[in-house]
Amino acid sequence: MKVLVAVKRVVDSGIKVRVKPEGIDLQGVKMTINPFCEIAVEEAVRLKEKKLIAEIVAVTIGPKQGAESLRHALALGADKAIHVTTEARIDQAVQPLDVANILAKLVERDNYNLVLMGKQSIDDDFNQTGQMLAGLLDWPQATFASNIQISDGIAQVVREIDGGLQTVKFKLPGVITCDLRLNQPRFASVPNIMKAKSKPLETIPLEKLGKLHNSIQITKNEAPAIRKGGAIVENVDVLLQKLRNEAKLF
Ligand code: AMP
């Protein structure tokens, strides 16, 4: 069984970003693998360790530095990588339907049995790509996975939903998007980082698989309003007075 894991390179979540009208300023900013994608890679590696899958292929779509995220996935345990290259901004111009179209082409080309993805990219917060890919392939999907069991070609997935946990199952092939509590990704060891450098990495220019549609135009980007500082009040009476007179809550 072959698994495709989609990994996106994003601004590190610990960075305080500078927002310009044309988008986040990416100049000199620390980038990293999208955390939900790292969880997807870890899950693929765990399934391989349990001998439930035979091969893990990591894929990213993006500029040349995206190769760093692929090397990270290879160091965690992916066997091969595919870099679909484009110089377009992946937090703006490469949109979920574009990514889903390209992944669908790779699935058709290489016959994967399962696609594991992050539930969401932390840069654009779309939470759409997995759902669109499943639609394009006409495959079943399970989103927000917090547990995945595979047996006899059936995937059983526990999903995190508002009301609690929902368990679904479907016959593979299918698409699963990974949520935060699915696992805790391992650290890549130094020998594995070295080994990753010699694992196969195929590069394909995006134009060979499709084109960008720019179906959504971003008209403005703004930083969130600066929050006012909090205050410590002496007692409950003062608190009530402030809520009544200043916050005008009642
Ligand atoms: P989104 O729909 O943008 O929130 O992204 C959901 C998931 O789609 C991500 O966690 C990745 O697994 C995948 N994805 C989105 N963009 C890319 C990309 N440029 N390259 C590879 N995978 C991507």
PDB file of N, CA and C in Angstrom, residues 68-130:
ATOM      1  N   GLU A  68      13.228  22.009   1.724  1.00  0.00           N
ATOM      2  CA  GLU A  68      13.609  21.824   3.143  1.00  0.00           C
ATOM      3  C   GLU A  68      12.513  21.048   3.888  1.00  0.00           C
ATOM      4  N   SER A  69      11.256  21.360   3.582  1.00  0.00           N
ATOM      5  CA  SER A  69      10.151  20.644   4.253  1.00  0.00           C
ATOM      6  C   SER A  69      10.143  19.181   3.816  1.00  0.00           C
ATOM      7  N   LEU A  70      10.482  18.957   2.543  1.00  0.00           N
ATOM      8  CA  LEU A  70      10.520  17.563   2.059  1.00  0.00           C
ATOM      9  C   LEU A  70      11.661  16.802   2.734  1.00  0.00           C
ATOM     10  N   ARG A  71      12.815  17.443   2.876  1.00  0.00           N
ATOM     11  CA  ARG A  71      13.947  16.766   3.554  1.00  0.00           C
ATOM     12  C   ARG A  71      13.565  16.462   5.003  1.00  0.00           C
ATOM     13  N   HIS A  72      12.794  17.349   5.625  1.00  0.00           N
ATOM     14  CA  HIS A  72      12.341  17.116   7.000  1.00  0.00           C
ATOM     15  C   HIS A  72      11.443  15.866   7.035  1.00  0.00           C
ATOM     16  N   ALA A  73      10.521  15.796   6.058  1.00  0.00           N
ATOM     17  CA  ALA A  73       9.612  14.632   5.996  1.00  0.00           C
ATOM     18  C   ALA A  73      10.421  13.353   5.740  1.00  0.00           C
ATOM     19  N   LEU A  74      11.449  13.454   4.911  1.00  0.00           N
ATOM     20  CA  LEU A  74      12.294  12.272   4.623  1.00  0.00           C
ATOM     21  C   LEU A  74      13.073  11.873   5.876  1.00  0.00           C
ATOM     22  N   ALA A  75      13.505  12.871   6.649  1.00  0.00           N
ATOM     23  CA  ALA A  75      14.246  12.576   7.890  1.00  0.00           C
ATOM     24  C   ALA A  75      13.331  11.936   8.930  1.00  0.00           C
ATOM     25  N   LEU A  76      12.037  12.275   8.891  1.00  0.00           N
ATOM     26  CA  LEU A  76      11.091  11.654   9.841  1.00  0.00           C
ATOM     27  C   LEU A  76      10.764  10.217   9.438  1.00  0.00           C
ATOM     28  N   GLY A  77      10.978   9.881   8.140  1.00  0.00           N
ATOM     29  CA  GLY A  77      10.732   8.488   7.741  1.00  0.00           C
ATOM     30  C   GLY A  77      10.069   8.296   6.393  1.00  0.00           C
ATOM     31  N   ALA A  78       9.752   9.387   5.664  1.00  0.00           N
ATOM     32  CA  ALA A  78       9.202   9.206   4.304  1.00  0.00           C
ATOM     33  C   ALA A  78      10.285   8.565   3.437  1.00  0.00           C
ATOM     34  N   ASP A  79       9.834   7.818   2.407  1.00  0.00           N
ATOM     35  CA  ASP A  79      10.801   7.102   1.565  1.00  0.00           C
ATOM     36  C   ASP A  79      11.261   7.930   0.376  1.00  0.00           C
ATOM     37  N   LYS A  80      10.344   8.712  -0.171  1.00  0.00           N
ATOM     38  CA  LYS A  80      10.628   9.489  -1.385  1.00  0.00           C
ATOM     39  C   LYS A  80       9.923  10.820  -1.263  1.00  0.00           C
ATOM     40  N   ALA A  81      10.301  11.745  -2.152  1.00  0.00           N
ATOM     41  CA  ALA A  81       9.606  13.039  -2.135  1.00  0.00           C
ATOM     42  C   ALA A  81       9.395  13.551  -3.549  1.00  0.00           C
ATOM     43  N   ILE A  82       8.336  14.355  -3.682  1.00  0.00           N
ATOM     44  CA  ILE A  82       8.047  15.013  -4.963  1.00  0.00           C
ATOM     45  C   ILE A  82       7.916  16.508  -4.685  1.00  0.00           C
ATOM     46  N   HIS A  83       8.702  17.286  -5.423  1.00  0.00           N
ATOM     47  CA  HIS A  83       8.610  18.745  -5.278  1.00  0.00           C
ATOM     48  C   HIS A  83       8.005  19.322  -6.556  1.00  0.00           C
ATOM     49  N   VAL A  84       6.791  19.836  -6.438  1.00  0.00           N
ATOM     50  CA  VAL A  84       6.142  20.492  -7.573  1.00  0.00           C
ATOM     51  C   VAL A  84       6.496  21.969  -7.454  1.00  0.00           C
ATOM     52  N   THR A  85       7.324  22.455  -8.370  1.00  0.00           N
ATOM     53  CA  THR A  85       7.917  23.778  -8.166  1.00  0.00           C
ATOM     54  C   THR A  85       7.110  24.901  -8.829  1.00  0.00           C
ATOM     55  N   THR A  86       7.028  25.992  -8.086  1.00  0.00           N
ATOM     56  CA  THR A  86       6.425  27.235  -8.607  1.00  0.00           C
ATOM     57  C   THR A  86       7.000  28.368  -7.777  1.00  0.00           C
ATOM     58  N   GLU A  87       7.170  29.520  -8.398  1.00  0.00           N
ATOM     59  CA  GLU A  87       7.659  30.677  -7.637  1.00  0.00           C
ATOM     60  C   GLU A  87       6.483  31.504  -7.105  1.00  0.00           C
ATOM     61  N   ALA A  88       5.237  31.079  -7.411  1.00  0.00           N
ATOM     62  CA  ALA A  88       4.062  31.820  -6.912  1.00  0.00           C
ATOM     63  C   ALA A  88       3.985  31.700  -5.386  1.00  0.00           C
ATOM     64  N   ARG A  89       3.444  32.713  -4.716  1.00  0.00           N
ATOM     65  CA  ARG A  89       3.319  32.667  -3.245  1.00  0.00           C
ATOM     66  C   ARG A  89       2.309  31.605  -2.859  1.00  0.00           C
ATOM     67  N   ILE A  90       2.772  30.621  -2.041  1.00  0.00           N
ATOM     68  CA  ILE A  90       1.860  29.523  -1.712  1.00  0.00           C
ATOM     69  C   ILE A  90       0.841  29.908  -0.635  1.00  0.00           C
ATOM     70  N   ASP A  91       1.032  31.074   0.015  1.00  0.00           N
ATOM     71  CA  ASP A  91       0.016  31.507   0.982  1.00  0.00           C
ATOM     72  C   ASP A  91      -1.013  32.414   0.318  1.00  0.00           C
ATOM     73  N   GLN A  92      -0.873  32.633  -1.000  1.00  0.00           N
ATOM     74  CA  GLN A  92      -1.815  33.539  -1.669  1.00  0.00           C
ATOM     75  C   GLN A  92      -2.251  33.025  -3.032  1.00  0.00           C
ATOM     76  N   ALA A  93      -1.264  32.787  -3.904  1.00  0.00           N
ATOM     77  CA  ALA A  93      -1.602  32.502  -5.312  1.00  0.00           C
ATOM     78  C   ALA A  93      -1.819  31.021  -5.587  1.00  0.00           C
ATOM     79  N   VAL A  94      -1.288  30.150  -4.701  1.00  0.00           N
ATOM     80  CA  VAL A  94      -1.518  28.709  -4.886  1.00  0.00           C
ATOM     81  C   VAL A  94      -2.646  28.332  -3.933  1.00  0.00           C
ATOM     82  N   GLN A  95      -3.840  28.207  -4.466  1.00  0.00           N
ATOM     83  CA  GLN A  95      -5.038  28.084  -3.633  1.00  0.00           C
ATOM     84  C   GLN A  95      -5.507  26.632  -3.545  1.00  0.00           C
ATOM     85  N   PRO A  96      -6.378  26.321  -2.564  1.00  0.00           N
ATOM     86  CA  PRO A  96      -6.749  24.917  -2.322  1.00  0.00           C
ATOM     87  C   PRO A  96      -7.147  24.124  -3.572  1.00  0.00           C
ATOM     88  N   LEU A  97      -7.912  24.738  -4.472  1.00  0.00           N
ATOM     89  CA  LEU A  97      -8.335  23.986  -5.656  1.00  0.00           C
ATOM     90  C   LEU A  97      -7.141  23.685  -6.568  1.00  0.00           C
ATOM     91  N   ASP A  98      -6.175  24.612  -6.617  1.00  0.00           N
ATOM     92  CA  ASP A  98      -4.959  24.369  -7.410  1.00  0.00           C
ATOM     93  C   ASP A  98      -4.192  23.189  -6.816  1.00  0.00           C
ATOM     94  N   VAL A  99      -4.018  23.221  -5.484  1.00  0.00           N
ATOM     95  CA  VAL A  99      -3.260  22.147  -4.816  1.00  0.00           C
ATOM     96  C   VAL A  99      -3.982  20.814  -5.008  1.00  0.00           C
ATOM     97  N   ALA A 100      -5.314  20.841  -4.817  1.00  0.00           N
ATOM     98  CA  ALA A 100      -6.093  19.600  -4.943  1.00  0.00           C
ATOM     99  C   ALA A 100      -5.988  19.040  -6.372  1.00  0.00           C
ATOM    100  N   ASN A 101      -6.035  19.920  -7.374  1.00  0.00           N
ATOM    101  CA  ASN A 101      -5.919  19.476  -8.771  1.00  0.00           C
ATOM    102  C   ASN A 101      -4.577  18.803  -9.016  1.00  0.00           C
ATOM    103  N   ILE A 102      -3.518  19.408  -8.494  1.00  0.00           N
ATOM    104  CA  ILE A 102      -2.165  18.866  -8.723  1.00  0.00           C
ATOM    105  C   ILE A 102      -1.999  17.525  -7.991  1.00  0.00           C
ATOM    106  N   LEU A 103      -2.497  17.478  -6.743  1.00  0.00           N
ATOM    107  CA  LEU A 103      -2.387  16.210  -5.992  1.00  0.00           C
ATOM    108  C   LEU A 103      -3.183  15.118  -6.702  1.00  0.00           C
ATOM    109  N   ALA A 104      -4.353  15.484  -7.258  1.00  0.00           N
ATOM    110  CA  ALA A 104      -5.178  14.489  -7.972  1.00  0.00           C
ATOM    111  C   ALA A 104      -4.400  13.921  -9.164  1.00  0.00           C
ATOM    112  N   LYS A 105      -3.658  14.795  -9.860  1.00  0.00           N
ATOM    113  CA  LYS A 105      -2.863  14.337 -11.020  1.00  0.00           C
ATOM    114  C   LYS A 105      -1.804  13.332 -10.544  1.00  0.00           C
ATOM    115  N   LEU A 106      -1.180  13.622  -9.398  1.00  0.00           N
ATOM    116  CA  LEU A 106      -0.127  12.717  -8.899  1.00  0.00           C
ATOM    117  C   LEU A 106      -0.724  11.386  -8.445  1.00  0.00           C
ATOM    118  N   VAL A 107      -1.920  11.456  -7.838  1.00  0.00           N
ATOM    119  CA  VAL A 107      -2.592  10.227  -7.395  1.00  0.00           C
ATOM    120  C   VAL A 107      -2.906   9.355  -8.613  1.00  0.00           C
ATOM    121  N   GLU A 108      -3.386   9.994  -9.668  1.00  0.00           N
ATOM    122  CA  GLU A 108      -3.711   9.223 -10.887  1.00  0.00           C
ATOM    123  C   GLU A 108      -2.442   8.648 -11.506  1.00  0.00           C
ATOM    124  N   ARG A 109      -1.347   9.421 -11.460  1.00  0.00           N
ATOM    125  CA  ARG A 109      -0.094   8.970 -12.084  1.00  0.00           C
ATOM    126  C   ARG A 109       0.533   7.806 -11.319  1.00  0.00           C
ATOM    127  N   ASP A 110       0.497   7.893  -9.960  1.00  0.00           N
ATOM    128  CA  ASP A 110       1.294   6.946  -9.158  1.00  0.00           C
ATOM    129  C   ASP A 110       0.458   5.927  -8.377  1.00  0.00           C
ATOM    130  N   ASN A 111      -0.856   5.988  -8.501  1.00  0.00           N
ATOM    131  CA  ASN A 111      -1.726   4.989  -7.852  1.00  0.00           C
ATOM    132  C   ASN A 111      -1.536   4.851  -6.341  1.00  0.00           C
ATOM    133  N   TYR A 112      -1.805   5.907  -5.610  1.00  0.00           N
ATOM    134  CA  TYR A 112      -1.725   5.815  -4.142  1.00  0.00           C
ATOM    135  C   TYR A 112      -3.011   5.207  -3.594  1.00  0.00           C
ATOM    136  N   ASN A 113      -2.908   4.566  -2.425  1.00  0.00           N
ATOM    137  CA  ASN A 113      -4.091   3.982  -1.788  1.00  0.00           C
ATOM    138  C   ASN A 113      -4.677   4.923  -0.741  1.00  0.00           C
ATOM    139  N   LEU A 114      -3.840   5.884  -0.290  1.00  0.00           N
ATOM    140  CA  LEU A 114      -4.270   6.777   0.787  1.00  0.00           C
ATOM    141  C   LEU A 114      -3.532   8.103   0.625  1.00  0.00           C
ATOM    142  N   VAL A 115      -4.251   9.212   0.862  1.00  0.00           N
ATOM    143  CA  VAL A 115      -3.574  10.517   0.935  1.00  0.00           C
ATOM    144  C   VAL A 115      -3.772  11.048   2.345  1.00  0.00           C
ATOM    145  N   LEU A 116      -2.671  11.342   3.017  1.00  0.00           N
ATOM    146  CA  LEU A 116      -2.720  11.942   4.355  1.00  0.00           C
ATOM    147  C   LEU A 116      -2.327  13.409   4.214  1.00  0.00           C
ATOM    148  N   MET A 117      -3.088  14.267   4.863  1.00  0.00           N
ATOM    149  CA  MET A 117      -2.824  15.698   4.757  1.00  0.00           C
ATOM    150  C   MET A 117      -3.048  16.346   6.111  1.00  0.00           C
ATOM    151  N   GLY A 118      -2.599  17.610   6.234  1.00  0.00           N
ATOM    152  CA  GLY A 118      -2.936  18.364   7.428  1.00  0.00           C
ATOM    153  C   GLY A 118      -4.398  18.784   7.327  1.00  0.00           C
ATOM    154  N   LYS A 119      -5.037  19.012   8.483  1.00  0.00           N
ATOM    155  CA  LYS A 119      -6.438  19.470   8.405  1.00  0.00           C
ATOM    156  C   LYS A 119      -6.493  20.904   7.888  1.00  0.00           C
ATOM    157  N   GLN A 120      -5.368  21.616   8.019  1.00  0.00           N
ATOM    158  CA  GLN A 120      -5.398  23.055   7.752  1.00  0.00           C
ATOM    159  C   GLN A 120      -3.972  23.584   7.609  1.00  0.00           C
ATOM    160  N   SER A 121      -3.782  24.555   6.744  1.00  0.00           N
ATOM    161  CA  SER A 121      -2.481  25.243   6.690  1.00  0.00           C
ATOM    162  C   SER A 121      -2.562  26.408   7.665  1.00  0.00           C
ATOM    163  N   ILE A 122      -1.515  26.609   8.463  1.00  0.00           N
ATOM    164  CA  ILE A 122      -1.628  27.679   9.465  1.00  0.00           C
ATOM    165  C   ILE A 122      -1.373  29.067   8.878  1.00  0.00           C
ATOM    166  N   ASP A 123      -0.991  29.134   7.595  1.00  0.00           N
ATOM    167  CA  ASP A 123      -0.812  30.474   7.000  1.00  0.00           C
ATOM    168  C   ASP A 123      -2.118  31.008   6.409  1.00  0.00           C
ATOM    169  N   ASP A 124      -2.794  30.190   5.582  1.00  0.00           N
ATOM    170  CA  ASP A 124      -4.020  30.723   4.966  1.00  0.00           C
ATOM    171  C   ASP A 124      -5.299  30.235   5.654  1.00  0.00           C
ATOM    172  N   ASP A 125      -5.154  29.246   6.559  1.00  0.00           N
ATOM    173  CA  ASP A 125      -6.309  28.751   7.343  1.00  0.00           C
ATOM    174  C   ASP A 125      -7.491  28.311   6.486  1.00  0.00           C
ATOM    175  N   PHE A 126      -7.224  27.769   5.299  1.00  0.00           N
ATOM    176  CA  PHE A 126      -8.345  27.420   4.425  1.00  0.00           C
ATOM    177  C   PHE A 126      -9.139  26.204   4.916  1.00  0.00           C
ATOM    178  N   ASN A 127      -8.429  25.126   5.289  1.00  0.00           N
ATOM    179  CA  ASN A 127      -9.112  23.878   5.676  1.00  0.00           C
ATOM    180  C   ASN A 127     -10.052  23.435   4.542  1.00  0.00           C
ATOM    181  N   GLN A 128      -9.497  23.342   3.344  1.00  0.00           N
ATOM    182  CA  GLN A 128     -10.324  23.001   2.170  1.00  0.00           C
ATOM    183  C   GLN A 128      -9.683  21.953   1.275  1.00  0.00           C
ATOM    184  N   THR A 129      -8.348  21.878   1.293  1.00  0.00           N
ATOM    185  CA  THR A 129      -7.655  21.129   0.232  1.00  0.00           C
ATOM    186  C   THR A 129      -7.998  19.639   0.264  1.00  0.00           C
ATOM    187  N   GLY A 130      -8.008  19.038   1.456  1.00  0.00           N
ATOM    188  CA  GLY A 130      -8.310  17.603   1.558  1.00  0.00           C
ATOM    189  C   GLY A 130      -9.707  17.303   1.049  1.00  0.00           C
TER     190      GLY A 130
END
